[in-house]
Structure formats: C-alpha cells, structure tokens
mmCIF file of C-alpha atoms and ligand atoms in Angstrom:
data_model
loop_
_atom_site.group_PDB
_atom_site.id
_atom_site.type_symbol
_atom_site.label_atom_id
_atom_site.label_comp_id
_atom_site.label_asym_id
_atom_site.label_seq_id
_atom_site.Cartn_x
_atom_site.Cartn_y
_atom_site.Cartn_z
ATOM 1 C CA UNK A 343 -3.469 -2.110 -27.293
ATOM 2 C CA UNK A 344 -6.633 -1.240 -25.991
ATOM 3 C CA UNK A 345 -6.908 -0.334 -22.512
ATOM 4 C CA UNK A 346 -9.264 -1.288 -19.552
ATOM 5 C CA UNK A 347 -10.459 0.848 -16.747
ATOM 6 C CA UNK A 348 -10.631 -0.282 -13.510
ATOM 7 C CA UNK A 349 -11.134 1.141 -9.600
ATOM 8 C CA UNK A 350 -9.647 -0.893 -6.969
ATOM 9 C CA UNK A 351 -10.072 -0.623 -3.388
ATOM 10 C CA UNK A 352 -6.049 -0.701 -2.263
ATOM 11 C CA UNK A 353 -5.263 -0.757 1.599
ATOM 12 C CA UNK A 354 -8.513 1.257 2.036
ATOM 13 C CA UNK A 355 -8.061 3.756 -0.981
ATOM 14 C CA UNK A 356 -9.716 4.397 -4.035
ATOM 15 C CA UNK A 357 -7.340 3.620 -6.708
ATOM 16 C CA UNK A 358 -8.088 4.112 -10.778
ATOM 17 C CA UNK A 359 -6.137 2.772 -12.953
ATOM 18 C CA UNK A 360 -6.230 2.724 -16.924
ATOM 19 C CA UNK A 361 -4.150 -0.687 -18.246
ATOM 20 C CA UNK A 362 -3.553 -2.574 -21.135
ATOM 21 C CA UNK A 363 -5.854 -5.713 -19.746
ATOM 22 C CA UNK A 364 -2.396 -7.965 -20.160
ATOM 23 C CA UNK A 365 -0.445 -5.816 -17.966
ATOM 24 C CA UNK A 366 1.101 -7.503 -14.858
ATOM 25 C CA UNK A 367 -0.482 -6.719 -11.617
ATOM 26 C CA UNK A 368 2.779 -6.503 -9.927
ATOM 27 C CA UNK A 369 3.947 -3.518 -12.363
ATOM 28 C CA UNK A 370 0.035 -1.551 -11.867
ATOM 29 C CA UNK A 371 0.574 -1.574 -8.048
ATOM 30 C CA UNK A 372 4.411 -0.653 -8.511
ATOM 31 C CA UNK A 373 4.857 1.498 -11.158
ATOM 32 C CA UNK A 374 1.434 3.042 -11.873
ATOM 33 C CA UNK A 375 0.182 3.306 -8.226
ATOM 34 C CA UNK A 376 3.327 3.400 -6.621
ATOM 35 C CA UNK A 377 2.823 0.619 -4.147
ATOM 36 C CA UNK A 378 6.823 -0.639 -4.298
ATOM 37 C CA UNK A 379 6.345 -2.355 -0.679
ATOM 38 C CA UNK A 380 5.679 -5.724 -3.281
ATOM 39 C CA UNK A 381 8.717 -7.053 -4.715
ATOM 40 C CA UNK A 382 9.041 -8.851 -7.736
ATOM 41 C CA UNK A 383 11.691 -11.996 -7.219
ATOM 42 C CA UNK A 384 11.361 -14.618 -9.763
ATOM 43 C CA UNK A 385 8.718 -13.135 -12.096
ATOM 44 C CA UNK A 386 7.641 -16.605 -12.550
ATOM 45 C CA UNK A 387 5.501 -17.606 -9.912
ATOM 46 C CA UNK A 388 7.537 -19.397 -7.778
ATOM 47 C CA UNK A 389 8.942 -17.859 -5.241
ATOM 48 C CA UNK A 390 5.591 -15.443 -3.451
ATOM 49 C CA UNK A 391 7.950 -12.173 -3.133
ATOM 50 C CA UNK A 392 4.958 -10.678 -5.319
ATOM 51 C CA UNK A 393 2.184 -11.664 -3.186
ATOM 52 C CA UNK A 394 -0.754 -9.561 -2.185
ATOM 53 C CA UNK A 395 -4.401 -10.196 -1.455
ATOM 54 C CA UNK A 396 -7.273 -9.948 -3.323
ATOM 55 C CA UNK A 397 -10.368 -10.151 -2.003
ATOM 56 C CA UNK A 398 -9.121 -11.952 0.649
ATOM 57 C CA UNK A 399 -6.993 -14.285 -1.113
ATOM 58 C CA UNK A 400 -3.508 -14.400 -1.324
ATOM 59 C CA UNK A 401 -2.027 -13.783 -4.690
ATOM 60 C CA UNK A 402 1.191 -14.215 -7.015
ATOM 61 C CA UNK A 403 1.019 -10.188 -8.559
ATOM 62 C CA UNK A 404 3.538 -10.920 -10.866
ATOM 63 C CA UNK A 405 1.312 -13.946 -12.518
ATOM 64 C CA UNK A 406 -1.938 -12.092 -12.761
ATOM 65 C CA UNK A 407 -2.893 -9.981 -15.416
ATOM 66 C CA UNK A 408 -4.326 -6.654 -14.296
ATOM 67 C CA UNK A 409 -7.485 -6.749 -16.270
ATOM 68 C CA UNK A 410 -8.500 -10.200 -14.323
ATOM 69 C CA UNK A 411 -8.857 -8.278 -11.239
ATOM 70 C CA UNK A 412 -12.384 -7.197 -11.154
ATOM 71 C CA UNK A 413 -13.745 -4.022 -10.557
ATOM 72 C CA UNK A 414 -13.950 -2.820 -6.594
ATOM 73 C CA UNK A 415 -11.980 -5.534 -5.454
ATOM 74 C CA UNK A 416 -10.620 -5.463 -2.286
ATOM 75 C CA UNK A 417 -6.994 -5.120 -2.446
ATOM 76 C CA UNK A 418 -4.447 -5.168 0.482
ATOM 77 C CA UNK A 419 -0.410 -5.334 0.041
ATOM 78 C CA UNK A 420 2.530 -4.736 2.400
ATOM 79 C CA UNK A 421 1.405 -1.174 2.797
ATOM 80 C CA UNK A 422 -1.814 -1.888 3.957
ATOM 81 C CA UNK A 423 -0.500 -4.174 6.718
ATOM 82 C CA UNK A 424 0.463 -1.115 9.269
ATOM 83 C CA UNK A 425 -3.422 0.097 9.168
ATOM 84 C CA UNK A 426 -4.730 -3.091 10.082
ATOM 85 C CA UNK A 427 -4.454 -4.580 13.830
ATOM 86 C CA UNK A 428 -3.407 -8.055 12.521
ATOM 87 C CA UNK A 429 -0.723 -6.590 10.273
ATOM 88 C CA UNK A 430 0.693 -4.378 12.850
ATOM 89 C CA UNK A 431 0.690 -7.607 15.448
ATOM 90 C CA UNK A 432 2.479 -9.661 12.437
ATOM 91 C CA UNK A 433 5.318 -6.727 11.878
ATOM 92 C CA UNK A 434 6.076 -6.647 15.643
ATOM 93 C CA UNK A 435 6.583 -10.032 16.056
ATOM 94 C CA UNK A 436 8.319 -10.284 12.729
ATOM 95 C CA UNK A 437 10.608 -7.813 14.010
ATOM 96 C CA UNK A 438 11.131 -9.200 17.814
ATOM 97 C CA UNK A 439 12.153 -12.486 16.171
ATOM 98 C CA UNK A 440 14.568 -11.332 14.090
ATOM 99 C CA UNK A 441 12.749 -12.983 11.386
ATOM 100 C CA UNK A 442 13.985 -10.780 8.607
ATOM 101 C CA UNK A 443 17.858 -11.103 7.024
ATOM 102 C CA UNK A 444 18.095 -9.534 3.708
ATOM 103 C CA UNK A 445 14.619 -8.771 3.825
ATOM 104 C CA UNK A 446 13.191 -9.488 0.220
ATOM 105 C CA UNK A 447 10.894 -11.811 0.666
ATOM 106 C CA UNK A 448 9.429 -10.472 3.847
ATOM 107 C CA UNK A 449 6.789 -8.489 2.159
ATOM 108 C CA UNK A 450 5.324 -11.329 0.182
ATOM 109 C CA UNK A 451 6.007 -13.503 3.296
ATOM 110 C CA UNK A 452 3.806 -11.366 5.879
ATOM 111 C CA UNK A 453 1.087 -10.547 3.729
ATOM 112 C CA UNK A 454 0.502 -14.497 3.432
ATOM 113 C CA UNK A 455 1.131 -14.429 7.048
ATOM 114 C CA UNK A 456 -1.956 -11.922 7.058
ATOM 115 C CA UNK A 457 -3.563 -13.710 4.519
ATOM 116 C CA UNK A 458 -3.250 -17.255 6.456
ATOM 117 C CA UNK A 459 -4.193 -15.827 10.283
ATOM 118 C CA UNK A 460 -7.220 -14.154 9.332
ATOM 119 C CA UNK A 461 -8.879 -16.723 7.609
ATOM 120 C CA UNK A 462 -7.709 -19.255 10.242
ATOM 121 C CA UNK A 463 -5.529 -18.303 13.301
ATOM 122 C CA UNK A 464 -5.646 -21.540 15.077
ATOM 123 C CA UNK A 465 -2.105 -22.033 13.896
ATOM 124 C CA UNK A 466 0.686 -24.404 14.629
ATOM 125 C CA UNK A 467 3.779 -24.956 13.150
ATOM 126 C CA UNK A 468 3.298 -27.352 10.413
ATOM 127 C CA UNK A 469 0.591 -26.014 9.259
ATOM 128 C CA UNK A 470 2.443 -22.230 9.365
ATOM 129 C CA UNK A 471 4.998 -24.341 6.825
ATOM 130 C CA UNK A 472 2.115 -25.748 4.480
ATOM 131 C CA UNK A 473 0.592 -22.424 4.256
ATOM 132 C CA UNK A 474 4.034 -20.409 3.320
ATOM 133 C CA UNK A 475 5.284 -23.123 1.220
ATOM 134 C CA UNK A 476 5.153 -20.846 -1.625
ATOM 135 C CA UNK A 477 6.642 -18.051 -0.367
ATOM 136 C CA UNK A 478 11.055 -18.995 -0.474
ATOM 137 C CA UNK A 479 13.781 -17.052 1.708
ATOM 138 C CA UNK A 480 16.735 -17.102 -0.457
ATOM 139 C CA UNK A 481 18.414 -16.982 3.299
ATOM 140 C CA UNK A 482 16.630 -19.843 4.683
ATOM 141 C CA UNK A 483 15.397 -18.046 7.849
ATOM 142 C CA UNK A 484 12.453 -20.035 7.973
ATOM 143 C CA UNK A 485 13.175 -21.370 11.369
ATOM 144 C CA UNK A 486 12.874 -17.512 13.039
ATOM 145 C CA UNK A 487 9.908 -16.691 10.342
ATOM 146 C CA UNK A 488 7.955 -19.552 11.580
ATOM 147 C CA UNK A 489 8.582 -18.622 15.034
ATOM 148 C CA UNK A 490 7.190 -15.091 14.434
ATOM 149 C CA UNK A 491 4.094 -16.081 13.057
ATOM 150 C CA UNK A 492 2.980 -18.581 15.438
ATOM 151 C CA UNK A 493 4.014 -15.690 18.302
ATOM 152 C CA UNK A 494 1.494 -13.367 16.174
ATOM 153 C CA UNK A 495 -1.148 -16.213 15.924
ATOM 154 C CA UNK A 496 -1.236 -17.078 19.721
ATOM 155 C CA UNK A 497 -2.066 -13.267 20.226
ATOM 156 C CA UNK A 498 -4.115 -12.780 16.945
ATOM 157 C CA UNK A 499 -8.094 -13.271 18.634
ATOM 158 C CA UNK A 500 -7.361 -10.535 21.582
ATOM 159 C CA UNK A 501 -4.965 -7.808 19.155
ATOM 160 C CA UNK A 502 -6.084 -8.113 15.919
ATOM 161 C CA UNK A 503 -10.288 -8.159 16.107
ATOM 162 C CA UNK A 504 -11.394 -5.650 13.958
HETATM 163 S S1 LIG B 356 7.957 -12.655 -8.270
HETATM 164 FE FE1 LIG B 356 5.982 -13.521 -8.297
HETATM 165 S S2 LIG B 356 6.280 -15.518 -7.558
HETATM 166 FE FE2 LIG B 356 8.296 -14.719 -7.711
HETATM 167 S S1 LIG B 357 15.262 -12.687 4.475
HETATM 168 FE FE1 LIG B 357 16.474 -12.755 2.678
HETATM 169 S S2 LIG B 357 15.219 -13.774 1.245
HETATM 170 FE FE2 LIG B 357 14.177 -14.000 3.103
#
C-alpha cells in the first residue's frame, strides 16, 4: 500500500511519520511514535479512551485514519498534559479527588477535560456531563470525575494562562 508522509507537531515535538494513509491514528501515536499514554477501549468509537486533540479539537484516535490528519497539525495527548499549566492543574485535581479507579479511561477522559476548559472554562456541572458524554468509565466514577474537573475549572483563569 502506498504510504504517506507526514510531520506532526505532538505535545510540542516534531514528529515524522511514514503510514499507509488508512492506518489508525491510535496505532501511529502508539506503536510508531510510542505515545502509549492513549488507550484504545472499544476500537469503535464509542467509548473516548482513544481521545486526543487535534488542532484543538478533541478526537476519537482510534476512528481517524492517519493520513486525514494534515500536515503540521497541532497534536496534544495524555503526555502532553504535564507540560502544559492547564493539564498539570487537571492531573492534580484528578488525583486529590480520587477521580481515578481502574484508571483506563482517565487518559481519554482528561484530555477532553483539557480539551473542554480551554476552549470554555466557565464550567458547571451539567455542562462538565454534556461535554464528557462520550468519554464512559466502565467503573462509573463519574460522580468524583465531575467533581475534579469543575475543582480544575474554578482555578483554570489564575493557573493555567499560558
Ligand atoms: S477506543 Fe476509540 S472510542 Fe473507544
Ligand atoms: S476509572 Fe475505570 S474505567 Fe474509568
């Protein structure tokens, strides 16, 4: 199959990759860049354990085919998080909530947290629940999750500028 070059700007790297154009974003990030922080759940698109953010938008890795993401975009996954202000704010309060159990979806979960609060931090919520609806916790934490984001959105203008 042919193949298709591309150079992606991941968590503020350079990254090259050569891929068949078909090949699942999810398995570029995990097995050719070695990005494993995204996890693959359903492989289906419906349950956000894949999702990342391209170009500022939040989306399902394992439903996009590498070759669809163009050239220099901007590219941020559950690595990234820790280098950014906003994702370090979200992993705290993740973590002082007690808003991880088993854990696997919590990588798709914060980056749409991250996603959601930079685009919009005037959270509350209901609207926290609307914007994670497609991210599922096989343990049903939700209750603790939502707490942790709202916590990270009341803080997010004064921590997480820049
Ligand atoms: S693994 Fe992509 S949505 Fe479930
Ligand atoms: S913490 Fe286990 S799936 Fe969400």
């Amino acid at each position: 199959m042919n193949k298709v070059k591309r150079t992606w700007n991941i968590n503020g790297e350079r990254r090259e990759a050569e891929i068949p154009p078909v090949r699942r974003f999810l398995d570029v990030l995990r097995e050719d860049l070695d990005l494993k922080g995204t996890k693959e759940g359903c492989g289906e698109g419906e349950c956000g354990a894949c999702t990342v953010i391209v170009d500022g938008e939040p989306v399902l890795s394992c439903m996009l085919p590498a070759g669809q993401v163009p050239d220099s975009a901007e590219v941020t996954t559950v690595e990234g998080l820790e280098k950014t202000p906003g994702g370090r704010l979200l992993q705290a309060a993740y973590a002082e909530k007690g808003a991880a159990q088993c854990g696997f979806c919590i990588p798709g979960m914060i980056v749409s947290s991250y996603a959601m609060l930079s685009r919009d931090p005037d959270m509350d919520p209901g609207r926290i629940r609307e914007a994670h609806a497609g991210n599922i916790c096989r343990c049903t934490g939700y209750e603790k999750i939502v707490e942790a984001i709202q916590s990270a959105a009341e803080q997010w203008p004064a921590e997480a500028k820049g």
